[in-house]
Amino acid sequence: MATGEFDLIARIRARAGTRDDIVLGIGDDAALLAPPPGRHLAVTADTLNEGVHFPRRTAPADIGWKALAVNLSDLAAMGAEPAWCTLSLSLPQSDTAWMDAFLDGFLALAGEHGIALVGGDTTRGPLSLSVTAMGFVDAGSALRRDGAQAGDDVWVTGTLGDAAGALVLLDREPAHPLRRRLDRPTPRVHAGRALAALASACVDVSDGLLADLGHICARSDVGARIDIPSLPASEALMDAFDDVARPALQAAGGDDYELCFTADASHRERIASLASRLDLRVTRIGRITAGSGVVAVDAAGAVWQPPRTGYDHFG
Amino acid sequence: MATGEFDLIARIRARAGTRDDIVLGIGDDAALLAPPPGRHLAVTADTLNEGVHFPRRTAPADIGWKALAVNLSDLAAMGAEPAWCTLSLSLPQSDTAWMDAFLDGFLALAGEHGIALVGGDTTRGPLSLSVTAMGFVDAGSALRRDGAQAGDDVWVTGTLGDAAGALVLLDREPAHPLRRRLDRPTPRVHAGRALAALASACVDVSDGLLADLGHICARSDVGARIDIPSLPASEALMDAFDDVARPALQAAGGDDYELCFTADASHRERIASLASRLDLRVTRIGRITAGSGVVAVDAAGAVWQPPRTGYDHFG
């Protein structure tokens, strides 16, 4: 059903949640917010474009979920508590049914994490979603990329390669169980906040493990050695891909939105107990080294060569 | 020249300004910022899509300027002091020359207003710019849309209709002097901040005067009566359009990014002196009334009928 821009904005406004720290929400030239005194504000922005960041014909509720999830994942990687977000939405045509379904997905995830939509705009254009997410973190306790030390363990939450596996299977098996990991990634917000006291560095796995861990190494001026056989795989991924095909998906596939973090070896037990408390798989996959760059080794200890080192949008 | 996503981000990072309240800028999963204690945060987000919000073949420096200007204009309309922004940039292909020129325009305006670019992303897609801008305002002193009172004067800064005039002339005279007002709008940041103590309500003129003043009326539960012959026009607009064609551009044309505000009649002298101090034309164009809706009247006092009431992206 076609309708006007102001009708679409009214639909968003009617359903956007609120919080005590929102002085003025959607409906003016800008939102007015009251940041908590003494804490830092973590701010991140990520865009999803149709056909680039999600397949064409993805369900609108899944698009809504993912547009917020990739931004919550960045807040998680900082150890931040989600608070507010803006949404800029470009749509080829006005469509209230699409908008309602999109909001179903976006607001379901927003509600899980107590983040409120406070502004944005709706314009005509090729399907594109730009979200800016804001959260709070105590001064000095954010999980940055630049704190890894030689000797630290390297860890990863959840399983790797599922989203990349779903993309490989997309044409043949569009409804494969792995598809849900591509369409509805789980931002590791609780894990990130709990890790703020334990991890020395953290990044979310959006471009692929080796590429993202490479960002930690570059910012921390260290290297890393990753043990390919230790990389965690889901049952669904193991069923769908053999031992030859799987490592590339796990080490270089993007879009998993797990957290890769480093921590002193003395924290192993505390990390295990945190994982148990959160009911979240957390796997030790390697070690930070002096030097630079990420080296991956196979079961025989030989250097493993990835087919590519992450997703470069202009590569 | 083609290059990768990370090269483009490096170019942005190298040129982004900084501020004392930026704890961590571009280069991590999120920026870390230190908001000033006790002040409110004003947050706004606006997207520009090629062919919708700016003509195809617009110079990249002008696109950069305008992408930030439309967001600064929203902060201005709240009376806020600009502080930080994020930029999500979708580009059909990687092009460092385009990016450098784009940043020339974006950062020139950012420098004028002390706003620092703290994050964002760069992805492949149809040309689109999404900016989220953040600024500060003292608690209780923001210029909202909901404070207009019956009897208040209605004012507007600068001149109206220039951008709409440039669009009319675009094919015939693409380099007409009015074009600069379309490509390089001036966000009225200083005026907005100064008006925070005087105005009862404010909105920026992005969709057209009648439409935007209509937002004030709706939120304030009042009406407005606008005197068409009083609407300020630039020399360039008067040269290019006669008395019959001009009013529609001034009353209903979008993209001027002037401020339309309301104020008690007792503030007329203070507003005039503020205008003089800022060297900015400020014109009284009508009155807030009891009732609802915006009525425009011509020189004879008859109701003037606009050809359209603003720009609806899906209209």
PDB file of N, CA, C and O in Angstrom, chain A residues 3 5 24 27-29 31-33 40-44 46-47 49 53 78 86 88 90 94 121 123-124 130 132 144-145 203-204 219 312-314, chain B residues 5 24 27-33 40-44 46-47 49 53 78 86 88 90 94 121 123-124 130 132 144-145 203-204 219 312-314:
ATOM      1  N   THR A   3       1.838   5.109   0.548  1.00  0.00           N
ATOM      2  CA  THR A   3       1.448   6.175   1.467  1.00  0.00           C
ATOM      3  C   THR A   3       2.574   7.189   1.496  1.00  0.00           C
ATOM      4  O   THR A   3       3.580   7.036   0.815  1.00  0.00           O
ATOM      5  N   GLU A   5       5.522   9.992   3.138  1.00  0.00           N
ATOM      6  CA  GLU A   5       6.654   9.949   4.065  1.00  0.00           C
ATOM      7  C   GLU A   5       6.202  10.207   5.503  1.00  0.00           C
ATOM      8  O   GLU A   5       6.657   9.553   6.429  1.00  0.00           O
ATOM      9  N   LEU A  24      13.159  14.229  24.764  1.00  0.00           N
ATOM     10  CA  LEU A  24      12.290  14.484  23.619  1.00  0.00           C
ATOM     11  C   LEU A  24      12.664  13.471  22.533  1.00  0.00           C
ATOM     12  O   LEU A  24      13.824  13.416  22.116  1.00  0.00           O
ATOM     13  N   GLY A  27      10.052  13.388  16.391  1.00  0.00           N
ATOM     14  CA  GLY A  27       9.002  14.345  16.111  1.00  0.00           C
ATOM     15  C   GLY A  27       9.437  15.796  16.145  1.00  0.00           C
ATOM     16  O   GLY A  27       8.644  16.689  15.884  1.00  0.00           O
ATOM     17  N   ASP A  28      10.706  16.058  16.465  1.00  0.00           N
ATOM     18  CA  ASP A  28      11.201  17.435  16.408  1.00  0.00           C
ATOM     19  C   ASP A  28      12.402  17.446  15.451  1.00  0.00           C
ATOM     20  O   ASP A  28      12.653  16.473  14.744  1.00  0.00           O
ATOM     21  N   ASP A  29      13.146  18.547  15.386  1.00  0.00           N
ATOM     22  CA  ASP A  29      14.303  18.583  14.494  1.00  0.00           C
ATOM     23  C   ASP A  29      15.416  17.659  14.977  1.00  0.00           C
ATOM     24  O   ASP A  29      16.238  17.204  14.182  1.00  0.00           O
ATOM     25  N   ALA A  31      16.365  14.761  18.512  1.00  0.00           N
ATOM     26  CA  ALA A  31      15.999  14.217  19.818  1.00  0.00           C
ATOM     27  C   ALA A  31      16.817  14.928  20.883  1.00  0.00           C
ATOM     28  O   ALA A  31      17.916  15.427  20.616  1.00  0.00           O
ATOM     29  N   LEU A  32      16.290  14.983  22.099  1.00  0.00           N
ATOM     30  CA  LEU A  32      17.028  15.522  23.244  1.00  0.00           C
ATOM     31  C   LEU A  32      17.206  14.403  24.263  1.00  0.00           C
ATOM     32  O   LEU A  32      16.229  13.801  24.700  1.00  0.00           O
ATOM     33  N   LEU A  33      18.461  14.149  24.617  1.00  0.00           N
ATOM     34  CA  LEU A  33      18.803  13.005  25.460  1.00  0.00           C
ATOM     35  C   LEU A  33      19.623  13.467  26.644  1.00  0.00           C
ATOM     36  O   LEU A  33      20.364  14.444  26.557  1.00  0.00           O
ATOM     37  N   HIS A  40      31.184   7.407  29.628  1.00  0.00           N
ATOM     38  CA  HIS A  40      31.492   7.745  28.241  1.00  0.00           C
ATOM     39  C   HIS A  40      30.375   7.249  27.328  1.00  0.00           C
ATOM     40  O   HIS A  40      29.666   6.299  27.637  1.00  0.00           O
ATOM     41  N   LEU A  41      30.281   7.937  26.192  1.00  0.00           N
ATOM     42  CA  LEU A  41      29.299   7.575  25.181  1.00  0.00           C
ATOM     43  C   LEU A  41      30.025   6.814  24.069  1.00  0.00           C
ATOM     44  O   LEU A  41      31.002   7.319  23.503  1.00  0.00           O
ATOM     45  N   ALA A  42      29.585   5.595  23.782  1.00  0.00           N
ATOM     46  CA  ALA A  42      30.117   4.829  22.651  1.00  0.00           C
ATOM     47  C   ALA A  42      29.180   5.032  21.470  1.00  0.00           C
ATOM     48  O   ALA A  42      27.965   4.873  21.614  1.00  0.00           O
ATOM     49  N   VAL A  43      29.723   5.424  20.313  1.00  0.00           N
ATOM     50  CA  VAL A  43      28.905   5.744  19.143  1.00  0.00           C
ATOM     51  C   VAL A  43      29.441   4.996  17.930  1.00  0.00           C
ATOM     52  O   VAL A  43      30.635   5.051  17.637  1.00  0.00           O
ATOM     53  N   THR A  44      28.540   4.298  17.225  1.00  0.00           N
ATOM     54  CA  THR A  44      28.941   3.549  16.029  1.00  0.00           C
ATOM     55  C   THR A  44      27.875   3.693  14.955  1.00  0.00           C
ATOM     56  O   THR A  44      26.710   3.934  15.274  1.00  0.00           O
ATOM     57  N   ASP A  46      26.613   1.931  11.092  1.00  0.00           N
ATOM     58  CA  ASP A  46      26.776   0.929  10.044  1.00  0.00           C
ATOM     59  C   ASP A  46      25.571   0.935   9.132  1.00  0.00           C
ATOM     60  O   ASP A  46      24.435   1.062   9.588  1.00  0.00           O
ATOM     61  N   THR A  47      25.853   0.746   7.844  1.00  0.00           N
ATOM     62  CA  THR A  47      24.820   0.747   6.814  1.00  0.00           C
ATOM     63  C   THR A  47      24.673  -0.640   6.207  1.00  0.00           C
ATOM     64  O   THR A  47      25.660  -1.347   6.035  1.00  0.00           O
ATOM     65  N   ASN A  49      23.129  -2.267   2.678  1.00  0.00           N
ATOM     66  CA  ASN A  49      22.537  -2.035   1.365  1.00  0.00           C
ATOM     67  C   ASN A  49      22.052  -3.358   0.773  1.00  0.00           C
ATOM     68  O   ASN A  49      22.747  -4.374   0.859  1.00  0.00           O
ATOM     69  N   HIS A  53      24.801  -6.253   1.572  1.00  0.00           N
ATOM     70  CA  HIS A  53      24.867  -6.720   2.960  1.00  0.00           C
ATOM     71  C   HIS A  53      23.776  -7.713   3.309  1.00  0.00           C
ATOM     72  O   HIS A  53      23.811  -8.321   4.366  1.00  0.00           O
ATOM     73  N   MET A  78      32.698  -3.048  22.263  1.00  0.00           N
ATOM     74  CA  MET A  78      33.283  -2.031  23.139  1.00  0.00           C
ATOM     75  C   MET A  78      32.945  -2.292  24.605  1.00  0.00           C
ATOM     76  O   MET A  78      33.391  -1.549  25.485  1.00  0.00           O
ATOM     77  N   THR A  86      19.529   5.953  16.000  1.00  0.00           N
ATOM     78  CA  THR A  86      18.798   6.621  14.929  1.00  0.00           C
ATOM     79  C   THR A  86      18.771   5.681  13.727  1.00  0.00           C
ATOM     80  O   THR A  86      19.645   4.822  13.578  1.00  0.00           O
ATOM     81  N   SER A  88      18.154   5.798   9.479  1.00  0.00           N
ATOM     82  CA  SER A  88      17.869   6.457   8.205  1.00  0.00           C
ATOM     83  C   SER A  88      17.543   5.370   7.200  1.00  0.00           C
ATOM     84  O   SER A  88      18.357   4.487   6.942  1.00  0.00           O
ATOM     85  N   SER A  90      16.142   4.323   3.423  1.00  0.00           N
ATOM     86  CA  SER A  90      15.808   4.654   2.042  1.00  0.00           C
ATOM     87  C   SER A  90      15.034   3.495   1.440  1.00  0.00           C
ATOM     88  O   SER A  90      15.468   2.349   1.515  1.00  0.00           O
ATOM     89  N   SER A  94       7.031   3.770  -0.995  1.00  0.00           N
ATOM     90  CA  SER A  94       6.402   3.717   0.314  1.00  0.00           C
ATOM     91  C   SER A  94       5.536   2.466   0.380  1.00  0.00           C
ATOM     92  O   SER A  94       4.788   2.160  -0.536  1.00  0.00           O
ATOM     93  N   ASP A 121      15.430   9.417   9.483  1.00  0.00           N
ATOM     94  CA  ASP A 121      14.564   9.890   8.417  1.00  0.00           C
ATOM     95  C   ASP A 121      14.238   8.776   7.451  1.00  0.00           C
ATOM     96  O   ASP A 121      14.804   7.695   7.481  1.00  0.00           O
ATOM     97  N   THR A 123      13.430   8.252   3.350  1.00  0.00           N
ATOM     98  CA  THR A 123      13.516   8.910   2.053  1.00  0.00           C
ATOM     99  C   THR A 123      13.379   7.884   0.943  1.00  0.00           C
ATOM    100  O   THR A 123      13.464   6.678   1.169  1.00  0.00           O
ATOM    101  N   ARG A 124      13.190   8.398  -0.263  1.00  0.00           N
ATOM    102  CA  ARG A 124      13.087   7.544  -1.430  1.00  0.00           C
ATOM    103  C   ARG A 124      14.484   7.263  -1.970  1.00  0.00           C
ATOM    104  O   ARG A 124      15.323   8.152  -2.050  1.00  0.00           O
ATOM    105  N   SER A 130      20.645   2.862   7.349  1.00  0.00           N
ATOM    106  CA  SER A 130      21.796   3.371   8.098  1.00  0.00           C
ATOM    107  C   SER A 130      21.383   3.589   9.540  1.00  0.00           C
ATOM    108  O   SER A 130      20.450   4.344   9.805  1.00  0.00           O
ATOM    109  N   THR A 132      22.766   4.575  13.458  1.00  0.00           N
ATOM    110  CA  THR A 132      23.802   5.007  14.398  1.00  0.00           C
ATOM    111  C   THR A 132      23.331   4.598  15.787  1.00  0.00           C
ATOM    112  O   THR A 132      22.206   4.912  16.174  1.00  0.00           O
ATOM    113  N   ARG A 144      38.781  -1.870  23.938  1.00  0.00           N
ATOM    114  CA  ARG A 144      39.343  -1.278  22.735  1.00  0.00           C
ATOM    115  C   ARG A 144      40.105  -2.334  21.935  1.00  0.00           C
ATOM    116  O   ARG A 144      40.331  -3.441  22.381  1.00  0.00           O
ATOM    117  N   ARG A 145      40.519  -1.951  20.730  1.00  0.00           N
ATOM    118  CA  ARG A 145      41.304  -2.877  19.900  1.00  0.00           C
ATOM    119  C   ARG A 145      42.791  -2.818  20.234  1.00  0.00           C
ATOM    120  O   ARG A 145      43.557  -3.664  19.772  1.00  0.00           O
ATOM    121  N   VAL A 203      37.095  -7.234  19.321  1.00  0.00           N
ATOM    122  CA  VAL A 203      36.575  -6.765  18.039  1.00  0.00           C
ATOM    123  C   VAL A 203      35.401  -7.672  17.696  1.00  0.00           C
ATOM    124  O   VAL A 203      35.356  -8.815  18.164  1.00  0.00           O
ATOM    125  N   ASP A 204      34.438  -7.188  16.928  1.00  0.00           N
ATOM    126  CA  ASP A 204      33.395  -8.119  16.497  1.00  0.00           C
ATOM    127  C   ASP A 204      33.758  -8.666  15.120  1.00  0.00           C
ATOM    128  O   ASP A 204      34.431  -8.011  14.329  1.00  0.00           O
ATOM    129  N   ARG A 219      46.340  -2.439  15.702  1.00  0.00           N
ATOM    130  CA  ARG A 219      46.169  -1.366  16.688  1.00  0.00           C
ATOM    131  C   ARG A 219      46.996  -1.617  17.951  1.00  0.00           C
ATOM    132  O   ARG A 219      47.397  -0.679  18.637  1.00  0.00           O
ATOM    133  N   ASP A 312      36.238  -7.071   1.674  1.00  0.00           N
ATOM    134  CA  ASP A 312      36.487  -5.664   1.351  1.00  0.00           C
ATOM    135  C   ASP A 312      35.418  -5.255   0.353  1.00  0.00           C
ATOM    136  O   ASP A 312      35.303  -5.814  -0.725  1.00  0.00           O
ATOM    137  N   HIS A 313      34.619  -4.241   0.747  1.00  0.00           N
ATOM    138  CA  HIS A 313      33.475  -3.887  -0.096  1.00  0.00           C
ATOM    139  C   HIS A 313      33.883  -3.391  -1.473  1.00  0.00           C
ATOM    140  O   HIS A 313      33.066  -3.348  -2.377  1.00  0.00           O
ATOM    141  N   PHE A 314      35.122  -2.974  -1.588  1.00  0.00           N
ATOM    142  CA  PHE A 314      35.568  -2.521  -2.903  1.00  0.00           C
ATOM    143  C   PHE A 314      36.662  -3.426  -3.457  1.00  0.00           C
ATOM    144  O   PHE A 314      37.379  -3.041  -4.364  1.00  0.00           O
TER     145      PHE A 314
ATOM    146  N   GLU B   5      38.199  -0.542   0.543  1.00  0.00           N
ATOM    147  CA  GLU B   5      37.425   0.089   1.600  1.00  0.00           C
ATOM    148  C   GLU B   5      38.332   0.617   2.711  1.00  0.00           C
ATOM    149  O   GLU B   5      38.130   1.716   3.227  1.00  0.00           O
ATOM    150  N   LEU B  24      38.265   8.471  22.079  1.00  0.00           N
ATOM    151  CA  LEU B  24      38.748   7.546  21.046  1.00  0.00           C
ATOM    152  C   LEU B  24      37.961   7.842  19.784  1.00  0.00           C
ATOM    153  O   LEU B  24      36.737   7.777  19.793  1.00  0.00           O
ATOM    154  N   GLY B  27      38.467   4.295  14.127  1.00  0.00           N
ATOM    155  CA  GLY B  27      39.461   3.239  14.109  1.00  0.00           C
ATOM    156  C   GLY B  27      39.202   2.097  15.064  1.00  0.00           C
ATOM    157  O   GLY B  27      39.977   1.144  15.121  1.00  0.00           O
ATOM    158  N   ASP B  28      38.129   2.166  15.852  1.00  0.00           N
ATOM    159  CA  ASP B  28      37.781   1.045  16.712  1.00  0.00           C
ATOM    160  C   ASP B  28      36.346   0.630  16.349  1.00  0.00           C
ATOM    161  O   ASP B  28      35.814   1.076  15.337  1.00  0.00           O
ATOM    162  N   ASP B  29      35.728  -0.251  17.130  1.00  0.00           N
ATOM    163  CA  ASP B  29      34.360  -0.658  16.826  1.00  0.00           C
ATOM    164  C   ASP B  29      33.379   0.478  17.042  1.00  0.00           C
ATOM    165  O   ASP B  29      32.319   0.525  16.423  1.00  0.00           O
ATOM    166  N   ALA B  30      33.707   1.391  17.949  1.00  0.00           N
ATOM    167  CA  ALA B  30      32.871   2.569  18.197  1.00  0.00           C
ATOM    168  C   ALA B  30      33.779   3.682  18.693  1.00  0.00           C
ATOM    169  O   ALA B  30      34.880   3.424  19.194  1.00  0.00           O
ATOM    170  N   ALA B  31      33.332   4.909  18.531  1.00  0.00           N
ATOM    171  CA  ALA B  31      34.036   6.044  19.133  1.00  0.00           C
ATOM    172  C   ALA B  31      33.659   6.118  20.606  1.00  0.00           C
ATOM    173  O   ALA B  31      32.595   5.659  21.020  1.00  0.00           O
ATOM    174  N   LEU B  32      34.553   6.695  21.402  1.00  0.00           N
ATOM    175  CA  LEU B  32      34.263   6.939  22.821  1.00  0.00           C
ATOM    176  C   LEU B  32      34.310   8.441  23.060  1.00  0.00           C
ATOM    177  O   LEU B  32      35.310   9.100  22.763  1.00  0.00           O
ATOM    178  N   LEU B  33      33.208   8.967  23.594  1.00  0.00           N
ATOM    179  CA  LEU B  33      33.044  10.412  23.724  1.00  0.00           C
ATOM    180  C   LEU B  33      32.695  10.759  25.166  1.00  0.00           C
ATOM    181  O   LEU B  33      32.068   9.968  25.863  1.00  0.00           O
ATOM    182  N   HIS B  40      22.108  18.556  27.819  1.00  0.00           N
ATOM    183  CA  HIS B  40      21.422  17.543  27.026  1.00  0.00           C
ATOM    184  C   HIS B  40      22.147  17.350  25.696  1.00  0.00           C
ATOM    185  O   HIS B  40      22.830  18.244  25.191  1.00  0.00           O
ATOM    186  N   LEU B  41      21.947  16.146  25.161  1.00  0.00           N
ATOM    187  CA  LEU B  41      22.525  15.800  23.865  1.00  0.00           C
ATOM    188  C   LEU B  41      21.414  15.896  22.818  1.00  0.00           C
ATOM    189  O   LEU B  41      20.362  15.259  22.965  1.00  0.00           O
ATOM    190  N   ALA B  42      21.623  16.713  21.777  1.00  0.00           N
ATOM    191  CA  ALA B  42      20.687  16.785  20.656  1.00  0.00           C
ATOM    192  C   ALA B  42      21.219  15.874  19.554  1.00  0.00           C
ATOM    193  O   ALA B  42      22.390  15.972  19.184  1.00  0.00           O
ATOM    194  N   VAL B  43      20.369  14.974  19.043  1.00  0.00           N
ATOM    195  CA  VAL B  43      20.803  13.994  18.048  1.00  0.00           C
ATOM    196  C   VAL B  43      19.845  14.001  16.870  1.00  0.00           C
ATOM    197  O   VAL B  43      18.631  13.903  17.053  1.00  0.00           O
ATOM    198  N   THR B  44      20.404  14.097  15.664  1.00  0.00           N
ATOM    199  CA  THR B  44      19.585  14.113  14.457  1.00  0.00           C
ATOM    200  C   THR B  44      20.264  13.312  13.355  1.00  0.00           C
ATOM    201  O   THR B  44      21.485  13.192  13.349  1.00  0.00           O
ATOM    202  N   ASP B  46      20.079  12.532   9.000  1.00  0.00           N
ATOM    203  CA  ASP B  46      19.492  12.819   7.688  1.00  0.00           C
ATOM    204  C   ASP B  46      20.334  12.202   6.590  1.00  0.00           C
ATOM    205  O   ASP B  46      21.563  12.235   6.653  1.00  0.00           O
ATOM    206  N   THR B  47      19.659  11.685   5.594  1.00  0.00           N
ATOM    207  CA  THR B  47      20.302  11.013   4.459  1.00  0.00           C
ATOM    208  C   THR B  47      20.107  11.824   3.182  1.00  0.00           C
ATOM    209  O   THR B  47      19.050  12.409   2.971  1.00  0.00           O
ATOM    210  N   ASN B  49      20.293  11.108  -0.933  1.00  0.00           N
ATOM    211  CA  ASN B  49      20.461  10.144  -2.022  1.00  0.00           C
ATOM    212  C   ASN B  49      20.599  10.883  -3.351  1.00  0.00           C
ATOM    213  O   ASN B  49      19.863  11.839  -3.618  1.00  0.00           O
ATOM    214  N   HIS B  53      17.978  13.988  -3.439  1.00  0.00           N
ATOM    215  CA  HIS B  53      18.306  15.134  -2.590  1.00  0.00           C
ATOM    216  C   HIS B  53      19.349  16.054  -3.197  1.00  0.00           C
ATOM    217  O   HIS B  53      19.589  17.143  -2.681  1.00  0.00           O
ATOM    218  N   MET B  78      17.347  23.365  16.877  1.00  0.00           N
ATOM    219  CA  MET B  78      17.170  23.049  18.306  1.00  0.00           C
ATOM    220  C   MET B  78      17.934  24.040  19.183  1.00  0.00           C
ATOM    221  O   MET B  78      17.873  23.946  20.409  1.00  0.00           O
ATOM    222  N   THR B  86      28.685  11.187  12.772  1.00  0.00           N
ATOM    223  CA  THR B  86      29.098   9.978  12.059  1.00  0.00           C
ATOM    224  C   THR B  86      28.658  10.110  10.606  1.00  0.00           C
ATOM    225  O   THR B  86      27.705  10.831  10.300  1.00  0.00           O
ATOM    226  N   SER B  88      27.923   7.626   7.183  1.00  0.00           N
ATOM    227  CA  SER B  88      27.856   6.352   6.464  1.00  0.00           C
ATOM    228  C   SER B  88      27.732   6.685   4.988  1.00  0.00           C
ATOM    229  O   SER B  88      26.798   7.354   4.569  1.00  0.00           O
ATOM    230  N   SER B  90      27.764   5.357   1.049  1.00  0.00           N
ATOM    231  CA  SER B  90      27.680   4.292   0.046  1.00  0.00           C
ATOM    232  C   SER B  90      28.110   4.861  -1.295  1.00  0.00           C
ATOM    233  O   SER B  90      27.598   5.896  -1.725  1.00  0.00           O
ATOM    234  N   SER B  94      34.899   2.522  -5.578  1.00  0.00           N
ATOM    235  CA  SER B  94      35.899   3.225  -4.788  1.00  0.00           C
ATOM    236  C   SER B  94      36.624   4.225  -5.692  1.00  0.00           C
ATOM    237  O   SER B  94      36.990   3.903  -6.808  1.00  0.00           O
ATOM    238  N   ASP B 121      30.821   4.346   8.299  1.00  0.00           N
ATOM    239  CA  ASP B 121      31.359   3.290   7.455  1.00  0.00           C
ATOM    240  C   ASP B 121      31.261   3.660   5.993  1.00  0.00           C
ATOM    241  O   ASP B 121      30.628   4.635   5.614  1.00  0.00           O
ATOM    242  N   THR B 123      30.667   1.783   2.271  1.00  0.00           N
ATOM    243  CA  THR B 123      30.252   0.535   1.643  1.00  0.00           C
ATOM    244  C   THR B 123      29.927   0.771   0.183  1.00  0.00           C
ATOM    245  O   THR B 123      29.803   1.908  -0.272  1.00  0.00           O
ATOM    246  N   ARG B 124      29.775  -0.332  -0.536  1.00  0.00           N
ATOM    247  CA  ARG B 124      29.437  -0.269  -1.942  1.00  0.00           C
ATOM    248  C   ARG B 124      27.921  -0.183  -2.076  1.00  0.00           C
ATOM    249  O   ARG B 124      27.178  -0.886  -1.393  1.00  0.00           O
ATOM    250  N   SER B 130      24.623   9.152   4.714  1.00  0.00           N
ATOM    251  CA  SER B 130      23.816   9.246   5.937  1.00  0.00           C
ATOM    252  C   SER B 130      24.686   9.816   7.042  1.00  0.00           C
ATOM    253  O   SER B 130      25.717   9.237   7.374  1.00  0.00           O
ATOM    254  N   THR B 132      24.701  11.268  11.059  1.00  0.00           N
ATOM    255  CA  THR B 132      24.059  11.519  12.346  1.00  0.00           C
ATOM    256  C   THR B 132      24.894  12.576  13.056  1.00  0.00           C
ATOM    257  O   THR B 132      26.111  12.427  13.176  1.00  0.00           O
ATOM    258  N   ARG B 144      12.251  23.893  20.737  1.00  0.00           N
ATOM    259  CA  ARG B 144      11.387  22.807  20.295  1.00  0.00           C
ATOM    260  C   ARG B 144      10.309  23.313  19.348  1.00  0.00           C
ATOM    261  O   ARG B 144      10.157  24.510  19.145  1.00  0.00           O
ATOM    262  N   ARG B 145       9.573  22.375  18.750  1.00  0.00           N
ATOM    263  CA  ARG B 145       8.489  22.771  17.854  1.00  0.00           C
ATOM    264  C   ARG B 145       7.196  23.046  18.608  1.00  0.00           C
ATOM    265  O   ARG B 145       6.252  23.582  18.022  1.00  0.00           O
ATOM    266  N   VAL B 203      11.859  25.665  13.707  1.00  0.00           N
ATOM    267  CA  VAL B 203      11.985  24.523  12.799  1.00  0.00           C
ATOM    268  C   VAL B 203      12.901  24.975  11.671  1.00  0.00           C
ATOM    269  O   VAL B 203      12.989  26.178  11.392  1.00  0.00           O
ATOM    270  N   ASP B 204      13.618  24.056  11.030  1.00  0.00           N
ATOM    271  CA  ASP B 204      14.378  24.495   9.860  1.00  0.00           C
ATOM    272  C   ASP B 204      13.558  24.250   8.606  1.00  0.00           C
ATOM    273  O   ASP B 204      12.727  23.338   8.544  1.00  0.00           O
ATOM    274  N   ARG B 219       2.455  20.617  16.413  1.00  0.00           N
ATOM    275  CA  ARG B 219       3.021  20.247  17.714  1.00  0.00           C
ATOM    276  C   ARG B 219       2.609  21.225  18.821  1.00  0.00           C
ATOM    277  O   ARG B 219       2.533  20.853  19.984  1.00  0.00           O
ATOM    278  N   ASP B 312       7.102  15.844  -0.189  1.00  0.00           N
ATOM    279  CA  ASP B 312       6.907  14.526   0.409  1.00  0.00           C
ATOM    280  C   ASP B 312       7.651  13.530  -0.464  1.00  0.00           C
ATOM    281  O   ASP B 312       7.366  13.397  -1.653  1.00  0.00           O
ATOM    282  N   HIS B 313       8.605  12.815   0.121  1.00  0.00           N
ATOM    283  CA  HIS B 313       9.450  11.937  -0.694  1.00  0.00           C
ATOM    284  C   HIS B 313       8.677  10.813  -1.364  1.00  0.00           C
ATOM    285  O   HIS B 313       9.169  10.193  -2.283  1.00  0.00           O
ATOM    286  N   PHE B 314       7.482  10.520  -0.848  1.00  0.00           N
ATOM    287  CA  PHE B 314       6.698   9.464  -1.470  1.00  0.00           C
ATOM    288  C   PHE B 314       5.393  10.014  -2.031  1.00  0.00           C
ATOM    289  O   PHE B 314       4.472   9.268  -2.313  1.00  0.00           O
TER     290      PHE B 314
END
